[in-house]
XYZ file of C-alpha atoms in Angstrom:
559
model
C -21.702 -53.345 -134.104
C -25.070 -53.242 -135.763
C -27.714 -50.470 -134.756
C -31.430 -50.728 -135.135
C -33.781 -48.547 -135.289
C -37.554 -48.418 -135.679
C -38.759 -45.253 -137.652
C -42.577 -44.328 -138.462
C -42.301 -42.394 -141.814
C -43.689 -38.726 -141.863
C -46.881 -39.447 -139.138
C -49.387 -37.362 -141.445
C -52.349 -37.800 -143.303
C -52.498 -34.528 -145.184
C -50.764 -33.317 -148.299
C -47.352 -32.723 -147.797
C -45.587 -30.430 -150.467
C -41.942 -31.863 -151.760
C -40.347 -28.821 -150.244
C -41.755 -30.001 -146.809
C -41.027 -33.309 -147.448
C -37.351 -32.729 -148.456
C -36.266 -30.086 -145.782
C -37.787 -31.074 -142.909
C -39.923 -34.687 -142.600
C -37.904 -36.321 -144.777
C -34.348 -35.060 -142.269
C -34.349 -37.094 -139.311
C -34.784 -40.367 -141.462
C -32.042 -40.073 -143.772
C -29.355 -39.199 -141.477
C -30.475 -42.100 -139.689
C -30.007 -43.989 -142.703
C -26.993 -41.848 -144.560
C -25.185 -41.481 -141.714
C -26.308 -43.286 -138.352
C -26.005 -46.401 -140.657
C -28.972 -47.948 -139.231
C -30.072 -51.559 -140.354
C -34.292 -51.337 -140.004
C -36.539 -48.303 -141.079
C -40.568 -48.377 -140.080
C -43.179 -47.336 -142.398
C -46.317 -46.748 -140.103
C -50.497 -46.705 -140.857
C -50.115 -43.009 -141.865
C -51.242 -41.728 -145.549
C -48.532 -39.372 -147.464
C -50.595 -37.237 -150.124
C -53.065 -40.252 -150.403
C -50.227 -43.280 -150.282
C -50.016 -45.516 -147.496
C -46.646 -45.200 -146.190
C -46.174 -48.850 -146.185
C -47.551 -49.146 -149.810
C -45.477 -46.029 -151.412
C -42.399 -46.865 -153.493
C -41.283 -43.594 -153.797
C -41.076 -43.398 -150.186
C -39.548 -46.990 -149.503
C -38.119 -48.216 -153.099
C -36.644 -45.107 -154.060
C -36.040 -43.165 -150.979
C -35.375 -45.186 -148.432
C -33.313 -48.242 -150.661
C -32.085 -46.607 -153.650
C -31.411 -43.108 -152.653
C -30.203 -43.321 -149.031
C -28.668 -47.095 -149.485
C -30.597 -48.431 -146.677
C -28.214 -51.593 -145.722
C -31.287 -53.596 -144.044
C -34.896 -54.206 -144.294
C -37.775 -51.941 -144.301
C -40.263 -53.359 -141.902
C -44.200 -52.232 -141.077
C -45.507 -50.779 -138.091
C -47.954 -53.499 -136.249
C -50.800 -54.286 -138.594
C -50.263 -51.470 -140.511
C -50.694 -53.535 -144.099
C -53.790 -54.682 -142.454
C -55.027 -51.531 -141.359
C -54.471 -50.142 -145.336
C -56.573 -52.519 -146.259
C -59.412 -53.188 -143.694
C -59.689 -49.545 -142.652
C -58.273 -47.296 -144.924
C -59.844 -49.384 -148.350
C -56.328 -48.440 -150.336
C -57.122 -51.909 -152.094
C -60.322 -54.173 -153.776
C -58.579 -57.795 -152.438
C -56.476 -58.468 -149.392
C -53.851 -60.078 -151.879
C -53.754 -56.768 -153.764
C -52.449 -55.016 -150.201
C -50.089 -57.671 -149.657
C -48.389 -57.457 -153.003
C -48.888 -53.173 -153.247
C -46.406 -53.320 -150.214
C -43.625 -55.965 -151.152
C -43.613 -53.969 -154.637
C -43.221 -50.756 -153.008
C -40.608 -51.844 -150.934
C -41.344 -53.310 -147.582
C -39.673 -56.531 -146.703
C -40.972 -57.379 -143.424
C -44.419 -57.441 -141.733
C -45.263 -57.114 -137.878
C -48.351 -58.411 -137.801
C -50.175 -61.580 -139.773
C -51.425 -59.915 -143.113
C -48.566 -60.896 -145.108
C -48.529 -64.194 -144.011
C -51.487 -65.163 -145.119
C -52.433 -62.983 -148.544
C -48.598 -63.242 -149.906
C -48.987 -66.738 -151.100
C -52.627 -65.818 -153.097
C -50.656 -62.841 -154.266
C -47.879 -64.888 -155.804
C -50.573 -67.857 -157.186
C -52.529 -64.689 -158.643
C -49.466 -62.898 -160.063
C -49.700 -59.935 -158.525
C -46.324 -60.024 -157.307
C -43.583 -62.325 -158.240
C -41.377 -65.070 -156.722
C -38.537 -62.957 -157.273
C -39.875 -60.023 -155.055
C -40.161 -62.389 -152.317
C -37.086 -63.550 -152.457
C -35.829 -59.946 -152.332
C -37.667 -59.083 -149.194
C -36.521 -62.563 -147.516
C -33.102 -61.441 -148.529
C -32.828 -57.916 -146.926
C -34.462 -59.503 -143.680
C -32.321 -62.563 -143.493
C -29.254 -61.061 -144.437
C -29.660 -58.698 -140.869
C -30.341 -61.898 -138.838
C -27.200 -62.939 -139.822
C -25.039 -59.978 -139.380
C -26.305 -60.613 -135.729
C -25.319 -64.004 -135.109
C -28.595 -65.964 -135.204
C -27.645 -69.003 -137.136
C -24.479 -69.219 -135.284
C -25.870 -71.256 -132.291
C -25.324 -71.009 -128.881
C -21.762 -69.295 -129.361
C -22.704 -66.098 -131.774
C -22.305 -62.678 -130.207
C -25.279 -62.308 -128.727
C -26.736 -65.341 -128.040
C -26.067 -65.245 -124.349
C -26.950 -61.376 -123.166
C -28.588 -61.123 -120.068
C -28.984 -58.278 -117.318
C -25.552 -58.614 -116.323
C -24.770 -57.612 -119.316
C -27.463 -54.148 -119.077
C -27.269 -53.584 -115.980
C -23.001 -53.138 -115.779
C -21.747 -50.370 -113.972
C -20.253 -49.138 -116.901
C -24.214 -48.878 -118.525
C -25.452 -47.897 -115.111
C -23.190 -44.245 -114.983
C -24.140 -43.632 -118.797
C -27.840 -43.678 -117.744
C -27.066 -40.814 -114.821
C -24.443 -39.038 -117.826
C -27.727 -39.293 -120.224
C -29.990 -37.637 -117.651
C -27.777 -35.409 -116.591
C -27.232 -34.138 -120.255
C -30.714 -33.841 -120.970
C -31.599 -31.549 -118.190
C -32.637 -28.289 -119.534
C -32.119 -24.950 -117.259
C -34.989 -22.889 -118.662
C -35.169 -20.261 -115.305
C -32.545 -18.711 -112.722
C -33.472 -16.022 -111.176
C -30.422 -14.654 -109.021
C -28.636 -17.836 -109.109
C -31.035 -20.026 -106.706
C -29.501 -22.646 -108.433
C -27.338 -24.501 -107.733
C -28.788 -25.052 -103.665
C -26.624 -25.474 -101.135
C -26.194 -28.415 -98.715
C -25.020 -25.987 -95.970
C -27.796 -23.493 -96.495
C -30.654 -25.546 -97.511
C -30.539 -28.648 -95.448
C -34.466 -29.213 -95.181
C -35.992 -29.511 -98.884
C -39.939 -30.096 -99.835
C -40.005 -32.049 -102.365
C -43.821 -31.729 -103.894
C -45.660 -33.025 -107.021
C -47.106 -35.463 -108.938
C -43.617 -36.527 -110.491
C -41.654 -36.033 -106.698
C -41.646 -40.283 -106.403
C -42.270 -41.147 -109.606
C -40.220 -44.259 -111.348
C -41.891 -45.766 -114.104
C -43.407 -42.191 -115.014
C -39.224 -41.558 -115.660
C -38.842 -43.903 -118.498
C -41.459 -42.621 -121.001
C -42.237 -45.693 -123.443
C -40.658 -48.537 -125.502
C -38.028 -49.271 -123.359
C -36.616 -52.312 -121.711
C -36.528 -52.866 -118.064
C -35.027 -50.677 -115.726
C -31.911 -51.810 -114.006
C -33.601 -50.063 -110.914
C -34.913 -46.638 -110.301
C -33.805 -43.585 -108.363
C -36.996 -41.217 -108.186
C -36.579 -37.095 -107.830
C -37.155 -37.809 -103.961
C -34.474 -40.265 -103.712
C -32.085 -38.350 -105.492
C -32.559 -35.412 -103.934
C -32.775 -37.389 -100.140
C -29.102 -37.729 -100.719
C -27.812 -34.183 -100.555
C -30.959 -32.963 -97.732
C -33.109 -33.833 -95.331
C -36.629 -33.910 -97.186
C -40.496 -33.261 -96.501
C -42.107 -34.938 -99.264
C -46.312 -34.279 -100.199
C -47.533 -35.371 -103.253
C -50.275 -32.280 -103.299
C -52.030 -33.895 -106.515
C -53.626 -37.413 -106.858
C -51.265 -38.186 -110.061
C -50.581 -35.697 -112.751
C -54.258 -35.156 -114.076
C -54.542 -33.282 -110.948
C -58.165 -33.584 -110.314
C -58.493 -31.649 -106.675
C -56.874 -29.317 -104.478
C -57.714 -31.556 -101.012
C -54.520 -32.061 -100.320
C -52.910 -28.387 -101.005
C -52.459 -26.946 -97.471
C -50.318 -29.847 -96.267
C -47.825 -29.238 -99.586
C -48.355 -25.512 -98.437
C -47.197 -26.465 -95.148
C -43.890 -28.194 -95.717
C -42.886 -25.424 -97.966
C -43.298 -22.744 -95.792
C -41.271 -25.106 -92.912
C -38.371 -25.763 -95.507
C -35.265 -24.116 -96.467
C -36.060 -24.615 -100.021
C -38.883 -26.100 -102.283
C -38.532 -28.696 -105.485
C -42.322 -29.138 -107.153
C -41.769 -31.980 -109.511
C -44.980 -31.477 -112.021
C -45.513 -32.043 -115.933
C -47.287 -35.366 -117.281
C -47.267 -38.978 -117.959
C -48.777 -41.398 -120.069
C -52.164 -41.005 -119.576
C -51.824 -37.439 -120.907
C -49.295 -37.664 -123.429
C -48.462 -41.301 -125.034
C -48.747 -43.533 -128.734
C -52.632 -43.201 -129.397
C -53.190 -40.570 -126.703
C -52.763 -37.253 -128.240
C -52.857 -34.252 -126.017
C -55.697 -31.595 -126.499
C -53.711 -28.626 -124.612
C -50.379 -27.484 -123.575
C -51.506 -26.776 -120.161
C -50.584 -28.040 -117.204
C -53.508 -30.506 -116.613
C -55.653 -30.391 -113.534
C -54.714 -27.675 -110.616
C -51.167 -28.169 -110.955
C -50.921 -24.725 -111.956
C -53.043 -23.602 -108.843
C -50.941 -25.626 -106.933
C -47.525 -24.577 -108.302
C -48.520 -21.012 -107.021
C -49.810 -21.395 -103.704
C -46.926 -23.846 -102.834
C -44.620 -20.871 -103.934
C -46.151 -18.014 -102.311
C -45.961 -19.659 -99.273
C -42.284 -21.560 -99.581
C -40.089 -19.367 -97.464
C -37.179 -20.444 -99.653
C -35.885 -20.881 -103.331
C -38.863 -22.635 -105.202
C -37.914 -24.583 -108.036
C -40.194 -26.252 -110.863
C -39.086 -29.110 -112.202
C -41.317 -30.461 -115.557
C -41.447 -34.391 -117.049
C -42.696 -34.070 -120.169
C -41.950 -35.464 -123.815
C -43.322 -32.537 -125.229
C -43.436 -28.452 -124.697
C -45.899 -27.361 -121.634
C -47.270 -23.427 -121.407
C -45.446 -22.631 -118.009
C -45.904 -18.968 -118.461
C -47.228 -18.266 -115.146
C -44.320 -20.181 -113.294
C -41.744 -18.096 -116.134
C -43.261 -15.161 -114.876
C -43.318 -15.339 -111.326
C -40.626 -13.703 -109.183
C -41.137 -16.505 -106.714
C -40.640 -19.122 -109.135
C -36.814 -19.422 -109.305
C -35.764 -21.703 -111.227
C -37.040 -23.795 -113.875
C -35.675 -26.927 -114.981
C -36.975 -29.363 -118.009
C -35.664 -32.883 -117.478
C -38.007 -35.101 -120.606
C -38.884 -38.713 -119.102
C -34.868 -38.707 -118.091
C -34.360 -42.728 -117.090
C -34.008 -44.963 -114.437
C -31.123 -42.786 -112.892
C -33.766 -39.505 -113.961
C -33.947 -38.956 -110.049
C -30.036 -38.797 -109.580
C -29.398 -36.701 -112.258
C -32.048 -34.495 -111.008
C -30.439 -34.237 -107.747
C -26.845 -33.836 -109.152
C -28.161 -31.035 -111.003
C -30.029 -28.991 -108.214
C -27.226 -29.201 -105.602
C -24.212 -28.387 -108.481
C -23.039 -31.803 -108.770
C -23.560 -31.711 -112.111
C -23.522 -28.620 -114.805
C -26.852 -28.045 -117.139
C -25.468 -27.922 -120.478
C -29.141 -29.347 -121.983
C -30.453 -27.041 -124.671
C -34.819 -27.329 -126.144
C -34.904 -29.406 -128.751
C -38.336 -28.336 -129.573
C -40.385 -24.531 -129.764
C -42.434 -24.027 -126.414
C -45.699 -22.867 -127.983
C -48.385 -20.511 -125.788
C -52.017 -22.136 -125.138
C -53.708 -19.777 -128.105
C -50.864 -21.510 -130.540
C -53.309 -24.805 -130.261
C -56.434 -22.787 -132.012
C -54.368 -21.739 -134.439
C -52.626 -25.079 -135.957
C -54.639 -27.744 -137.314
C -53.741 -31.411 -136.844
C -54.298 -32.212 -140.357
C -52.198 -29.338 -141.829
C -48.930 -30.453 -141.742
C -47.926 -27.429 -143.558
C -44.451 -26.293 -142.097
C -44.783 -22.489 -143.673
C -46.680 -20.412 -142.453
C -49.639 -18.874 -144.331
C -50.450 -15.498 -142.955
C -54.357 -14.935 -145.564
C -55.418 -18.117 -143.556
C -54.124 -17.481 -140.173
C -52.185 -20.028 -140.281
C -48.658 -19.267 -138.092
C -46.230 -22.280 -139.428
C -44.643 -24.595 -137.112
C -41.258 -24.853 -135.319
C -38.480 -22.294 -134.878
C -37.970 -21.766 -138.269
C -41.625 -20.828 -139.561
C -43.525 -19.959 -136.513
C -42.579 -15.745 -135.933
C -45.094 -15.528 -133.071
C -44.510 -15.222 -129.449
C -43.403 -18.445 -128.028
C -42.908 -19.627 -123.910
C -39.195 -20.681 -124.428
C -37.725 -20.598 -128.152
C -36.226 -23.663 -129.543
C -31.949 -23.872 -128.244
C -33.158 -22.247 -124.878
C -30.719 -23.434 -121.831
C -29.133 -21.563 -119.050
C -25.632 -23.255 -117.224
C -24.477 -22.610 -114.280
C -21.342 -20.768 -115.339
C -20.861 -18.351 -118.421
C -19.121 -18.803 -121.887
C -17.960 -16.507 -124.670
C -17.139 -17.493 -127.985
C -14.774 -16.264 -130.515
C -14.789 -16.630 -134.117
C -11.057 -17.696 -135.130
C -11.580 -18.805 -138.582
C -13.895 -19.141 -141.473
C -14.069 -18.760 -145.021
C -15.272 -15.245 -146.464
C -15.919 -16.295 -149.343
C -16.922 -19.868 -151.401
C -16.205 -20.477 -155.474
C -18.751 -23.519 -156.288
C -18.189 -24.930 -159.363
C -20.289 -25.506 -161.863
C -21.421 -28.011 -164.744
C -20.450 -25.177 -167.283
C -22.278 -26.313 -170.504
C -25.263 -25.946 -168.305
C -24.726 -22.904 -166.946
C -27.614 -21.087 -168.556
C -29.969 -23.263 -168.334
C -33.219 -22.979 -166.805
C -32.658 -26.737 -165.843
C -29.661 -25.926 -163.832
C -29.644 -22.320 -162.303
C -32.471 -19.937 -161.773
C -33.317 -16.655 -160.671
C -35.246 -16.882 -157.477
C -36.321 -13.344 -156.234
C -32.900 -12.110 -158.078
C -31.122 -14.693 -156.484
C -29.235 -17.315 -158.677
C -29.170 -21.047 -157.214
C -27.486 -24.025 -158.636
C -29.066 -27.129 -158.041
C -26.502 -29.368 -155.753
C -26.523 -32.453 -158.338
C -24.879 -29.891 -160.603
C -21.890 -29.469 -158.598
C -18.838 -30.948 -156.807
C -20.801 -31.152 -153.455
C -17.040 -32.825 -152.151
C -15.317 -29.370 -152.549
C -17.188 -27.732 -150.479
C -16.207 -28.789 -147.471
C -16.478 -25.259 -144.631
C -14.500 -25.410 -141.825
C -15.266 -23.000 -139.198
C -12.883 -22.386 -136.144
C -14.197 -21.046 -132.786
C -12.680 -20.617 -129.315
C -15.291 -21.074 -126.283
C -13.849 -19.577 -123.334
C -15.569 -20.349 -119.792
C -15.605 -17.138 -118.150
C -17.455 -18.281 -114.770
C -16.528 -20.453 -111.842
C -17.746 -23.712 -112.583
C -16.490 -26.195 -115.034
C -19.452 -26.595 -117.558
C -20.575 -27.977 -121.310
C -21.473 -25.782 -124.394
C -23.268 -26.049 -127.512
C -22.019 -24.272 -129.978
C -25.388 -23.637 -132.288
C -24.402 -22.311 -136.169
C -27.574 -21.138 -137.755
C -27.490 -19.876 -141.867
C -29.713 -17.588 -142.977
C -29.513 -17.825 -147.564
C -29.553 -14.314 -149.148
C -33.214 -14.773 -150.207
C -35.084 -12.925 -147.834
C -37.894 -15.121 -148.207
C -35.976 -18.266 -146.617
C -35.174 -18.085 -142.841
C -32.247 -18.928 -140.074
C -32.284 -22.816 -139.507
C -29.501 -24.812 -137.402
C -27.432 -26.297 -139.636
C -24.719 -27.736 -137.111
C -23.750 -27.758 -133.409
C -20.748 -29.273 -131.173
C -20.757 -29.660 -127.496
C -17.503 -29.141 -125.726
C -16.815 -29.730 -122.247
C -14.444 -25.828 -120.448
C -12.865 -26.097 -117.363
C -13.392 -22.965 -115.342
C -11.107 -19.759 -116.557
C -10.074 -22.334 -119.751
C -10.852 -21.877 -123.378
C -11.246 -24.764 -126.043
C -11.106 -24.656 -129.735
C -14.717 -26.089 -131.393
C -14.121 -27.231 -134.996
C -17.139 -26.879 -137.009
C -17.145 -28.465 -140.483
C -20.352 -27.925 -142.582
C -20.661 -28.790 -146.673
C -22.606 -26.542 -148.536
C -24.543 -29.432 -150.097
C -26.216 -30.321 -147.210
C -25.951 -27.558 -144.828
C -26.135 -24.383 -146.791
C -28.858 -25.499 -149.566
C -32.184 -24.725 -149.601
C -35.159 -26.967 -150.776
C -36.921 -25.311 -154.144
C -41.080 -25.972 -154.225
C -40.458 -28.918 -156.325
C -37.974 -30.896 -153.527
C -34.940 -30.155 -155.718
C -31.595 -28.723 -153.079
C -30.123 -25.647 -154.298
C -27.496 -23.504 -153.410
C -28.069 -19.607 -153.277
C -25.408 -18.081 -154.917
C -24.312 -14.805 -152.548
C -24.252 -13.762 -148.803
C -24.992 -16.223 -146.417
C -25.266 -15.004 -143.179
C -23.741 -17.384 -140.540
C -25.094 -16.905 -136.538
C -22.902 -18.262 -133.940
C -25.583 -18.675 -131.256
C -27.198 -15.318 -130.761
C -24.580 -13.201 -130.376
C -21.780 -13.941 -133.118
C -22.295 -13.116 -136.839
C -20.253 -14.062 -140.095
C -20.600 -13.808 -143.774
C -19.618 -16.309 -146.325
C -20.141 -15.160 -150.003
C -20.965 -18.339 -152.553
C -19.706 -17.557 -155.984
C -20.071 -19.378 -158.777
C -16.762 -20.574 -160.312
C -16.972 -21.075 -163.961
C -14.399 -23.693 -164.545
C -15.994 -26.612 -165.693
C -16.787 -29.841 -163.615
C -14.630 -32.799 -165.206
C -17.804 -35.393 -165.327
């Protein structure tokens, strides 16, 4: 099987330091690479440090193809060699654009510029036969590991809906939704309702019918859809008012009657957040607010709901809800992204216990001020406290946040219980190199050892841990591992996770396996992975701690 993906490099067009660019932007792409194994990386119209990402061979040539071992082709975002040229002005002569990208790496255009400037390129020298050839190769050679030169009999000549649209793909669309549902807010365990005690449900919102809303963007067509009030029709009877004209929200007209089935239900579901004409390619957002009155909508619809009121958000990105967190007669809060044609049924499952939240934030939820604070063209990920400047994500940003990053609440309780781990780690070294300034350092009296200057394949970690379900309801865990390095300068980043599935009053053993390579290093200020020699601190979600002690072993490295 042969998985594709599409992947804009690093969207930026600021200076990005190497230490940025090799522990965080840089991440995503090359396990997709490394080890998703993917045959097609994207370079987009974005600038890196003053490169066009689709005209930057250290990004494409020696990244992407001779670092990571890309076994594909690296293909251009739509226009984007076009748009280096006509609107960025990265080169004198269209021909000069065409061959800046083949020489840097890219083997496949979506759009015409290549087409026509390649051959001028080649007639003019500026590129060579040879680099063509090299480009047609990497593309071609992925056409055929996909059958199409075998005819009408390859593989996948003959897919079709039937093929989609299988029951078997059908139920991984509800699992999917269902998995991404996020429990953010329980107050007194409204959740999960009850189809004896809450047989009358308003359903209210922008989002309470939605279909298309559910399937964000670039994505093929729906099998079919099953909206919020669909879902949730299945388990109770239902009042349904829409209270907003769409998710921009732009009146409060229609308030009193969404007022009005609340306060005649047994319990209240306001299905809120945005869509694409807030958040969406080329349509950035300009706050993290709810948009329109749905704020003023969400609290008069609670006040007067004479049961459990629970907010359920669609959003692809974090929303400042800290009103709704902070209101007694908000109960519950639930986060559910743009979850898929089966987004409504999973949403459903979820509210009446069918189904377990086990979802946990992949993202910081950032207050409004945050926004005033962060420039768009400072991609800086550290923050810089003499500028005001509070650093991004969970790792950098210290200030108060909405709902942290890993932030997800189930439906029954777990404890966990370190079994085994290593207390301490010898990592051996290139010893003739030992002392030199090329090869360790003292970092805030902290010695490191760069990675490339030891057996990264002997230091393998295994970590043992027993999740026990303590509640009444069969549920899924993540098991987060966060390191903090002995500098105190560095800070606690995930560095690996497992989900495992408990059966009520049951306890399963998680095996974690981390290398300190790639887990446990740190990026220096010039992009180069080290390993901090001493106690790293090892956080088992938030309330289990361990210490592993690297040592350096002295026994040299046969090379």
């Amino acid at each position: 099987m042969i998985l594709m993906i599409g992947m804009a490099m690093i969207v930026s067009t600021s200076m990005l330091s190497m230490q940025d660019l090799e522990d965080t932007y840089n991440v995503p792409f090359k396990a997709c690479v490394v080890e998703g194994n993917v045959a097609s990386v994207m370079c987009s119209y974005n600038q890196i440090n003053g490169k066009p990402s689709c005209a930057d061979p250290t990004l494409l040539r020696d990244t992407i193809r001779s670092q990571w071992h890309l076994n594909g082709y690296i293909v251009s975002d739509c226009d984007s060699v076009g748009v280096l040229f006509e609107k960025q002005h990265y080169t004198r002569y269209p021909e000069d654009a065409a061959a800046a990208t083949i020489k840097a790496g890219l083997d496949l255009d979506c759009g015409p510029f290549l087409a026509i400037h390649t051959d001028e390129a080649v007639r003019t020298g500026k590129v060579s036969e040879l680099e063509i050839n090299n480009a047609l190769a990497n593309t071609i050679t992925v056409q055929m590991r996909l059958g199409m030169f075998d005819g009408p009999n390859g593989p996948y000549a003959n897919l079709g809906p039937k093929d989609v649209c299988s029951p078997a793909h059908q139920q991984l669309a509800l699992q999917a939704a269902r998995e991404g549902i996020v429990l953010l807010k329980n107050i007194g365990r409204a959740l999960p309702l009850s189809t004896q005690r809450h047989r009358t449900v308003a359903v209210i919102g922008p989002n309470s019918d939605a279909t298309l809303t559910m399937i964000g963007n670039y994505a093929g067509v729906p099998c079919g859809y099953i909206s919020p009030l669909q879902g949730i029709s299945r388990y109770a009877r239902t009042v349904h008012q829409q209270g907003c004209m769409g998710v921009a929200c732009p009146g409060n007209q229609n308030f009193g009657l969404a007022e009005v089935a609340a306060r005649h239900a047994d319990a209240t579901v306001l299905v809120m957040g945005l869509d694409q004409s807030i958040e969406a390619e080329a349509k950035d957002r300009v706050s993290l607010l709810l948009p329109g009155h749905q704020q003023d909508l969400i609290s008069r619809v609670a006040m007067a709901s004479k049961g459990p009121v629970v907010l359920v958000l669609m959003s692809g990105g974090p929303i400042d809800v800290t009103f709704a967190k902070n209101d007694p007669r908000v109960t519950a809060i639930l986060w559910v992204g743009y979850p898929g044609q089966a987004g409504g049924a999973a949403i459903a499952d979820v509210l009446f216990g069918a189904a377990n939240p086990g979802g946990k934030l992949p993202m910081t939820w950032y207050p409004q001020d945050y926004v005033a604070q962060v420039s768009m063209a400072n991609m800086d990920m550290r923050a810089n406290p003499t500028k005001g400047y509070p650093g991004r994500t969970y790792r950098f940003y210290k200030g108060p946040t909405v709902f942290p990053f890993g932030a997800g609440f189930s439906y029954t309780r777990f404890s966990q219980h370190l079994v085994s781990a290593p207390i301490t780690v010898s990592v051996p070294t290139l010893h003739s190199h030992l002392v030199s300034n090329n090869t360790t350092t003292l970092m805030k009296t902290k010695a490191t050892l760069r990675t490339i200057h030891t057996n990264c394949e002997s230091l393998d970690i295994d970590m043992h841990i027993d999740v026990k379900n303590i509640g009444d309801m069969d549920g899924t865990h993540t098991v987060l591992i966060f390191s903090t390095p002995p500098d105190p300068t560095e800070t606690k980043q995930l560095v690996a996770f497992e989900k495992v599935h408990v059966v009520a009053g049951s306890k399963q053993r998680v095996k974690i396996n981390m290398n300190a390579c790639k887990h446990l290093s740190v990026a220096d200020e010039y992009g180069v992975r080290r390993i901090y020699m001493g106690e790293h601190k090892i956080h088992v979600g938030d309330d289990l701690k361990h210490s592993i002690t690297f040592q350096p072993s002295f026994e040299e490295i046969k090379v």
